[in-house]
PDB file of C-alpha atoms in Angstrom:
ATOM      1  CA  UNK A 258      74.334   0.059 110.116  1.00  0.00           C
ATOM      2  CA  UNK A 259      73.586   3.675 109.740  1.00  0.00           C
ATOM      3  CA  UNK A 260      76.208   5.431 107.742  1.00  0.00           C
ATOM      4  CA  UNK A 261      76.889   9.022 107.960  1.00  0.00           C
ATOM      5  CA  UNK A 262      78.729  10.545 105.038  1.00  0.00           C
ATOM      6  CA  UNK A 263      80.258  14.208 105.019  1.00  0.00           C
ATOM      7  CA  UNK A 264      81.582  16.154 102.096  1.00  0.00           C
ATOM      8  CA  UNK A 265      83.924  17.402 101.150  1.00  0.00           C
ATOM      9  CA  UNK A 266      86.484  16.148 103.381  1.00  0.00           C
ATOM     10  CA  UNK A 267      88.352  19.484 103.569  1.00  0.00           C
ATOM     11  CA  UNK A 268      87.740  22.866 102.198  1.00  0.00           C
ATOM     12  CA  UNK A 269      90.022  25.880 101.537  1.00  0.00           C
ATOM     13  CA  UNK A 270      88.405  29.140 101.470  1.00  0.00           C
ATOM     14  CA  UNK A 271      89.480  32.965 101.496  1.00  0.00           C
ATOM     15  CA  UNK A 272      88.154  35.180 104.304  1.00  0.00           C
ATOM     16  CA  UNK A 273      84.852  36.716 103.343  1.00  0.00           C
ATOM     17  CA  UNK A 274      83.701  33.760 101.250  1.00  0.00           C
ATOM     18  CA  UNK A 275      80.508  31.912 102.010  1.00  0.00           C
ATOM     19  CA  UNK A 276      80.656  28.118 102.145  1.00  0.00           C
ATOM     20  CA  UNK A 277      78.537  25.046 102.693  1.00  0.00           C
ATOM     21  CA  UNK A 278      78.971  21.402 103.219  1.00  0.00           C
ATOM     22  CA  UNK A 279      76.810  18.382 103.303  1.00  0.00           C
ATOM     23  CA  UNK A 280      75.906  15.625 105.674  1.00  0.00           C
ATOM     24  CA  UNK A 281      74.022  12.664 104.074  1.00  0.00           C
ATOM     25  CA  UNK A 282      72.598   9.626 105.532  1.00  0.00           C
ATOM     26  CA  UNK A 283      70.509   6.844 104.015  1.00  0.00           C
ATOM     27  CA  UNK A 284      67.530   6.716 106.295  1.00  0.00           C
ATOM     28  CA  UNK A 285      65.124   8.927 108.194  1.00  0.00           C
ATOM     29  CA  UNK A 286      65.068   6.422 110.934  1.00  0.00           C
ATOM     30  CA  UNK A 287      66.848   8.734 113.536  1.00  0.00           C
ATOM     31  CA  UNK A 288      65.976  10.820 116.356  1.00  0.00           C
ATOM     32  CA  UNK A 289      68.024  13.916 116.018  1.00  0.00           C
ATOM     33  CA  UNK A 290      70.852  15.405 113.821  1.00  0.00           C
ATOM     34  CA  UNK A 291      73.741  17.070 115.243  1.00  0.00           C
ATOM     35  CA  UNK A 292      76.403  19.573 114.167  1.00  0.00           C
ATOM     36  CA  UNK A 293      79.453  20.049 116.081  1.00  0.00           C
ATOM     37  CA  UNK A 294      82.348  22.273 115.544  1.00  0.00           C
ATOM     38  CA  UNK A 295      85.928  20.957 116.625  1.00  0.00           C
ATOM     39  CA  UNK A 296      88.693  23.461 116.743  1.00  0.00           C
ATOM     40  CA  UNK A 297      92.232  22.087 116.999  1.00  0.00           C
ATOM     41  CA  UNK A 298      93.256  21.336 120.539  1.00  0.00           C
ATOM     42  CA  UNK A 299      89.764  22.121 121.837  1.00  0.00           C
ATOM     43  CA  UNK A 300      86.601  20.103 122.559  1.00  0.00           C
ATOM     44  CA  UNK A 301      84.131  19.540 119.857  1.00  0.00           C
ATOM     45  CA  UNK A 302      81.148  21.935 120.759  1.00  0.00           C
ATOM     46  CA  UNK A 303      77.495  21.362 119.770  1.00  0.00           C
ATOM     47  CA  UNK A 304      76.260  23.894 117.010  1.00  0.00           C
ATOM     48  CA  UNK A 305      72.745  22.741 116.161  1.00  0.00           C
ATOM     49  CA  UNK A 306      70.445  19.905 117.013  1.00  0.00           C
ATOM     50  CA  UNK A 307      67.668  19.109 114.609  1.00  0.00           C
ATOM     51  CA  UNK A 308      64.749  16.588 114.641  1.00  0.00           C
ATOM     52  CA  UNK A 309      62.091  17.530 111.906  1.00  0.00           C
ATOM     53  CA  UNK A 310      62.188  17.482 108.374  1.00  0.00           C
ATOM     54  CA  UNK A 311      62.551  21.106 107.070  1.00  0.00           C
ATOM     55  CA  UNK A 312      64.084  22.301 110.268  1.00  0.00           C
ATOM     56  CA  UNK A 313      66.461  25.428 109.833  1.00  0.00           C
ATOM     57  CA  UNK A 314      68.713  26.649 112.708  1.00  0.00           C
ATOM     58  CA  UNK A 315      70.922  29.575 112.775  1.00  0.00           C
ATOM     59  CA  UNK A 316      73.616  30.915 114.915  1.00  0.00           C
ATOM     60  CA  UNK A 317      75.264  34.097 113.959  1.00  0.00           C
ATOM     61  CA  UNK A 318      76.646  33.452 110.497  1.00  0.00           C
ATOM     62  CA  UNK A 319      76.208  29.746 110.613  1.00  0.00           C
ATOM     63  CA  UNK A 320      73.065  28.089 109.622  1.00  0.00           C
ATOM     64  CA  UNK A 321      71.792  24.567 108.944  1.00  0.00           C
ATOM     65  CA  UNK A 322      68.883  22.770 107.247  1.00  0.00           C
ATOM     66  CA  UNK A 323      67.485  19.251 107.407  1.00  0.00           C
ATOM     67  CA  UNK A 324      65.855  17.064 104.856  1.00  0.00           C
ATOM     68  CA  UNK A 325      65.029  13.802 106.133  1.00  0.00           C
ATOM     69  CA  UNK A 326      63.137  12.833 103.151  1.00  0.00           C
ATOM     70  CA  UNK A 327      66.205  12.797 101.054  1.00  0.00           C
ATOM     71  CA  UNK A 328      68.665  12.137 103.854  1.00  0.00           C
ATOM     72  CA  UNK A 329      70.680  15.093 103.983  1.00  0.00           C
ATOM     73  CA  UNK A 330      71.721  18.202 106.098  1.00  0.00           C
ATOM     74  CA  UNK A 331      73.606  21.363 104.916  1.00  0.00           C
ATOM     75  CA  UNK A 332      75.733  23.634 107.035  1.00  0.00           C
ATOM     76  CA  UNK A 333      76.118  27.098 105.664  1.00  0.00           C
ATOM     77  CA  UNK A 334      78.776  29.723 106.711  1.00  0.00           C
ATOM     78  CA  UNK A 335      78.139  33.292 105.585  1.00  0.00           C
ATOM     79  CA  UNK A 336      81.330  35.500 105.158  1.00  0.00           C
ATOM     80  CA  UNK A 337      83.892  32.972 106.564  1.00  0.00           C
ATOM     81  CA  UNK A 338      86.466  34.320 109.114  1.00  0.00           C
ATOM     82  CA  UNK A 339      89.756  32.682 110.051  1.00  0.00           C
ATOM     83  CA  UNK A 340      88.172  31.716 113.399  1.00  0.00           C
ATOM     84  CA  UNK A 341      85.797  29.612 111.531  1.00  0.00           C
ATOM     85  CA  UNK A 342      88.483  27.231 110.796  1.00  0.00           C
ATOM     86  CA  UNK A 343      87.600  23.894 112.464  1.00  0.00           C
ATOM     87  CA  UNK A 344      86.334  20.585 111.700  1.00  0.00           C
ATOM     88  CA  UNK A 345      82.531  20.414 111.415  1.00  0.00           C
ATOM     89  CA  UNK A 346      80.967  16.938 112.511  1.00  0.00           C
ATOM     90  CA  UNK A 347      77.680  15.758 111.561  1.00  0.00           C
ATOM     91  CA  UNK A 348      76.187  13.091 113.905  1.00  0.00           C
ATOM     92  CA  UNK A 349      72.992  11.228 114.083  1.00  0.00           C
ATOM     93  CA  UNK A 350      71.197  10.277 117.272  1.00  0.00           C
ATOM     94  CA  UNK A 351      69.158   6.962 116.668  1.00  0.00           C
ATOM     95  CA  UNK A 352      67.525   7.170 120.086  1.00  0.00           C
ATOM     96  CA  UNK A 353      68.894   6.677 123.614  1.00  0.00           C
ATOM     97  CA  UNK A 354      72.593   7.181 123.854  1.00  0.00           C
ATOM     98  CA  UNK A 355      73.756   5.941 120.419  1.00  0.00           C
ATOM     99  CA  UNK A 356      75.277   8.592 118.232  1.00  0.00           C
ATOM    100  CA  UNK A 357      76.996   7.901 114.964  1.00  0.00           C
ATOM    101  CA  UNK A 358      79.454  10.384 113.527  1.00  0.00           C
ATOM    102  CA  UNK A 359      80.649  11.194 110.151  1.00  0.00           C
ATOM    103  CA  UNK A 360      84.240  11.807 109.484  1.00  0.00           C
ATOM    104  CA  UNK A 361      83.705  15.526 109.429  1.00  0.00           C
ATOM    105  CA  UNK A 362      84.692  18.415 106.981  1.00  0.00           C
ATOM    106  CA  UNK A 363      87.760  20.351 107.602  1.00  0.00           C
ATOM    107  CA  UNK A 364      87.632  23.914 107.004  1.00  0.00           C
ATOM    108  CA  UNK A 365      90.481  26.246 106.416  1.00  0.00           C
ATOM    109  CA  UNK A 366      89.752  29.897 106.185  1.00  0.00           C
ATOM    110  CA  UNK A 367      92.580  32.000 104.918  1.00  0.00           C
ATOM    111  CA  UNK A 368      92.997  35.577 105.875  1.00  0.00           C
TER     112      UNK A 368
ATOM    113  CA  UNK B 284      76.630  22.318 130.203  1.00  0.00           C
ATOM    114  CA  UNK B 285      79.171  20.262 132.021  1.00  0.00           C
ATOM    115  CA  UNK B 286      82.900  20.949 131.926  1.00  0.00           C
ATOM    116  CA  UNK B 287      85.218  17.983 131.336  1.00  0.00           C
ATOM    117  CA  UNK B 288      89.126  18.044 132.044  1.00  0.00           C
ATOM    118  CA  UNK B 289      90.855  15.288 130.115  1.00  0.00           C
ATOM    119  CA  UNK B 290      94.431  14.430 130.430  1.00  0.00           C
ATOM    120  CA  UNK B 291      96.972  13.793 129.041  1.00  0.00           C
ATOM    121  CA  UNK B 292      96.380  16.133 126.159  1.00  0.00           C
ATOM    122  CA  UNK B 293      98.946  14.163 124.072  1.00  0.00           C
ATOM    123  CA  UNK B 294     101.595  11.640 124.400  1.00  0.00           C
ATOM    124  CA  UNK B 295     104.098   9.562 122.403  1.00  0.00           C
ATOM    125  CA  UNK B 296     103.987   6.076 123.496  1.00  0.00           C
ATOM    126  CA  UNK B 297     106.151   3.047 122.638  1.00  0.00           C
ATOM    127  CA  UNK B 298     104.877  -0.043 121.245  1.00  0.00           C
ATOM    128  CA  UNK B 299     103.828  -2.469 123.690  1.00  0.00           C
ATOM    129  CA  UNK B 300     103.288  -0.080 126.594  1.00  0.00           C
ATOM    130  CA  UNK B 301      99.842   0.959 128.027  1.00  0.00           C
ATOM    131  CA  UNK B 302      98.621   4.373 128.768  1.00  0.00           C
ATOM    132  CA  UNK B 303      95.619   5.508 130.872  1.00  0.00           C
ATOM    133  CA  UNK B 304      93.545   8.617 130.156  1.00  0.00           C
ATOM    134  CA  UNK B 305      91.592  10.319 132.852  1.00  0.00           C
ATOM    135  CA  UNK B 306      88.364  12.216 132.677  1.00  0.00           C
ATOM    136  CA  UNK B 307      86.929  14.613 135.424  1.00  0.00           C
ATOM    137  CA  UNK B 308      83.579  16.131 135.226  1.00  0.00           C
ATOM    138  CA  UNK B 309      82.518  19.227 137.174  1.00  0.00           C
ATOM    139  CA  UNK B 310      79.114  17.654 137.929  1.00  0.00           C
ATOM    140  CA  UNK B 311      77.776  14.170 138.545  1.00  0.00           C
ATOM    141  CA  UNK B 312      76.653  12.196 135.468  1.00  0.00           C
ATOM    142  CA  UNK B 313      75.250   8.879 135.202  1.00  0.00           C
ATOM    143  CA  UNK B 314      76.924   7.789 132.017  1.00  0.00           C
ATOM    144  CA  UNK B 315      80.211   8.674 130.447  1.00  0.00           C
ATOM    145  CA  UNK B 316      81.314   7.821 126.818  1.00  0.00           C
ATOM    146  CA  UNK B 317      84.595   7.033 125.508  1.00  0.00           C
ATOM    147  CA  UNK B 318      85.425   7.735 121.714  1.00  0.00           C
ATOM    148  CA  UNK B 319      88.165   7.158 119.359  1.00  0.00           C
ATOM    149  CA  UNK B 320      89.074   8.918 116.172  1.00  0.00           C
ATOM    150  CA  UNK B 321      91.659   7.314 114.085  1.00  0.00           C
ATOM    151  CA  UNK B 322      93.180   9.525 111.448  1.00  0.00           C
ATOM    152  CA  UNK B 323      90.740  10.348 108.509  1.00  0.00           C
ATOM    153  CA  UNK B 324      88.039   8.344 110.199  1.00  0.00           C
ATOM    154  CA  UNK B 325      84.656   9.088 112.170  1.00  0.00           C
ATOM    155  CA  UNK B 326      84.534   9.452 115.862  1.00  0.00           C
ATOM    156  CA  UNK B 327      83.747   5.925 117.027  1.00  0.00           C
ATOM    157  CA  UNK B 328      82.218   4.953 120.443  1.00  0.00           C
ATOM    158  CA  UNK B 329      84.497   2.726 122.217  1.00  0.00           C
ATOM    159  CA  UNK B 330      82.318   2.006 125.326  1.00  0.00           C
ATOM    160  CA  UNK B 331      79.929   3.540 127.865  1.00  0.00           C
ATOM    161  CA  UNK B 332      81.231   3.720 131.461  1.00  0.00           C
ATOM    162  CA  UNK B 333      78.602   3.427 133.999  1.00  0.00           C
ATOM    163  CA  UNK B 334      79.091   3.906 137.734  1.00  0.00           C
ATOM    164  CA  UNK B 335      78.831   0.926 139.799  1.00  0.00           C
ATOM    165  CA  UNK B 336      78.850  -1.570 137.087  1.00  0.00           C
ATOM    166  CA  UNK B 337      81.078  -2.794 134.199  1.00  0.00           C
ATOM    167  CA  UNK B 338      81.437  -0.652 131.116  1.00  0.00           C
ATOM    168  CA  UNK B 339      79.437  -1.760 128.001  1.00  0.00           C
ATOM    169  CA  UNK B 340      81.606  -2.209 124.992  1.00  0.00           C
ATOM    170  CA  UNK B 341      80.719  -1.628 121.353  1.00  0.00           C
ATOM    171  CA  UNK B 342      81.569  -4.109 118.709  1.00  0.00           C
ATOM    172  CA  UNK B 343      85.148  -4.481 117.912  1.00  0.00           C
ATOM    173  CA  UNK B 344      86.202  -3.207 121.201  1.00  0.00           C
ATOM    174  CA  UNK B 345      87.106  -5.508 124.237  1.00  0.00           C
ATOM    175  CA  UNK B 346      87.757  -5.030 127.914  1.00  0.00           C
ATOM    176  CA  UNK B 347      91.256  -6.636 127.743  1.00  0.00           C
ATOM    177  CA  UNK B 348      92.350  -3.904 125.238  1.00  0.00           C
ATOM    178  CA  UNK B 349      90.532  -0.886 126.610  1.00  0.00           C
ATOM    179  CA  UNK B 350      89.882  -1.395 130.373  1.00  0.00           C
ATOM    180  CA  UNK B 351      87.751   1.321 132.007  1.00  0.00           C
ATOM    181  CA  UNK B 352      87.219   2.534 135.398  1.00  0.00           C
ATOM    182  CA  UNK B 353      84.318   4.476 136.837  1.00  0.00           C
ATOM    183  CA  UNK B 354      85.048   4.822 140.610  1.00  0.00           C
ATOM    184  CA  UNK B 355      82.227   7.579 141.061  1.00  0.00           C
ATOM    185  CA  UNK B 356      79.888   9.940 139.345  1.00  0.00           C
ATOM    186  CA  UNK B 357      82.428  12.358 138.258  1.00  0.00           C
ATOM    187  CA  UNK B 358      85.546  10.399 137.049  1.00  0.00           C
ATOM    188  CA  UNK B 359      86.402   7.821 134.609  1.00  0.00           C
ATOM    189  CA  UNK B 360      89.966   6.326 133.108  1.00  0.00           C
ATOM    190  CA  UNK B 361      90.359   4.492 129.672  1.00  0.00           C
ATOM    191  CA  UNK B 362      93.476   2.450 129.567  1.00  0.00           C
ATOM    192  CA  UNK B 363      94.728   1.617 126.046  1.00  0.00           C
ATOM    193  CA  UNK B 364      96.763  -1.551 126.619  1.00  0.00           C
ATOM    194  CA  UNK B 365      99.731  -3.186 124.752  1.00  0.00           C
ATOM    195  CA  UNK B 366      99.735  -0.507 122.368  1.00  0.00           C
ATOM    196  CA  UNK B 367     100.700  -0.819 118.700  1.00  0.00           C
ATOM    197  CA  UNK B 368     100.838   2.050 115.806  1.00  0.00           C
ATOM    198  CA  UNK B 369      97.138   1.309 114.980  1.00  0.00           C
ATOM    199  CA  UNK B 370      96.228   2.881 118.383  1.00  0.00           C
ATOM    200  CA  UNK B 371      97.354   6.045 117.250  1.00  0.00           C
ATOM    201  CA  UNK B 372      94.306   8.083 117.544  1.00  0.00           C
ATOM    202  CA  UNK B 373      92.568  10.937 119.453  1.00  0.00           C
ATOM    203  CA  UNK B 374      90.627   9.424 122.327  1.00  0.00           C
ATOM    204  CA  UNK B 375      87.758  11.650 123.910  1.00  0.00           C
ATOM    205  CA  UNK B 376      85.444  11.185 126.765  1.00  0.00           C
ATOM    206  CA  UNK B 377      81.937  12.746 126.689  1.00  0.00           C
ATOM    207  CA  UNK B 378      78.724  13.076 128.812  1.00  0.00           C
ATOM    208  CA  UNK B 379      75.257  13.875 127.740  1.00  0.00           C
ATOM    209  CA  UNK B 380      74.433  17.393 128.404  1.00  0.00           C
ATOM    210  CA  UNK B 381      72.558  17.423 131.687  1.00  0.00           C
ATOM    211  CA  UNK B 382      70.714  20.444 130.744  1.00  0.00           C
ATOM    212  CA  UNK B 383      69.244  19.199 127.461  1.00  0.00           C
ATOM    213  CA  UNK B 384      65.607  18.296 128.007  1.00  0.00           C
ATOM    214  CA  UNK B 385      65.148  17.351 124.277  1.00  0.00           C
ATOM    215  CA  UNK B 386      66.272  13.792 124.762  1.00  0.00           C
ATOM    216  CA  UNK B 387      68.641  14.294 121.760  1.00  0.00           C
ATOM    217  CA  UNK B 388      71.675  13.104 123.496  1.00  0.00           C
ATOM    218  CA  UNK B 389      73.754  16.500 122.874  1.00  0.00           C
ATOM    219  CA  UNK B 390      77.187  15.552 124.003  1.00  0.00           C
ATOM    220  CA  UNK B 391      79.790  17.483 125.901  1.00  0.00           C
ATOM    221  CA  UNK B 392      83.460  16.363 125.367  1.00  0.00           C
ATOM    222  CA  UNK B 393      86.850  16.613 126.625  1.00  0.00           C
ATOM    223  CA  UNK B 394      89.565  18.260 124.949  1.00  0.00           C
ATOM    224  CA  UNK B 395      90.750  15.008 123.698  1.00  0.00           C
ATOM    225  CA  UNK B 396      94.114  12.914 124.171  1.00  0.00           C
ATOM    226  CA  UNK B 397      96.065  12.647 121.149  1.00  0.00           C
ATOM    227  CA  UNK B 398      98.214   9.415 121.178  1.00  0.00           C
ATOM    228  CA  UNK B 399     100.967   8.473 118.818  1.00  0.00           C
ATOM    229  CA  UNK B 400     102.381   5.061 119.137  1.00  0.00           C
ATOM    230  CA  UNK B 401     105.971   4.546 117.798  1.00  0.00           C
TER     231      UNK B 401
END
């Protein structure tokens, strides 16, 4: 069974700090890796989809990288803002409609 | 991407009762997915709801505990039956993004139903 690990479980930063967190997985046998952002009382929203080793994606101050050979993905947030406070979920699509989620990293950004 | 309306957003339930969660999608979709997130745990797929056939349940989930209806291509319900405190979770419905051509199964979610069972 593919296991998706995310670290840290939670993170507290000050406004303006840059931060990053990790998604790790034991195998490169997957179709795509997804990052979602889940704000309290809202729907999880897809941030990035990555499929190839070395993929890098960027959206504003948020970026992500993928290393399938060593089994990890990093999510970076530059200059954190209070509105970045959310749970960030990593998920692997193993083909078809099967998606396996990590437990998430909960980010708190203090103004 | 699709827009999903899910209700209730939250509820407090008594042990032994059942609660039905509803999801309405603004477009027709073949499959809808029901997930659960227990406190501190990962989002876990409960079942896939197909229109016109019985839902497909993942290991550890059974129809008697989580009956699902899918009467048409835009609507589904999940019932949590005979609830116990262990059922306290966030339940989410989702669909694959119909505009996603990559085949990577990017999901669109409802806002979730937070259930607390006393």
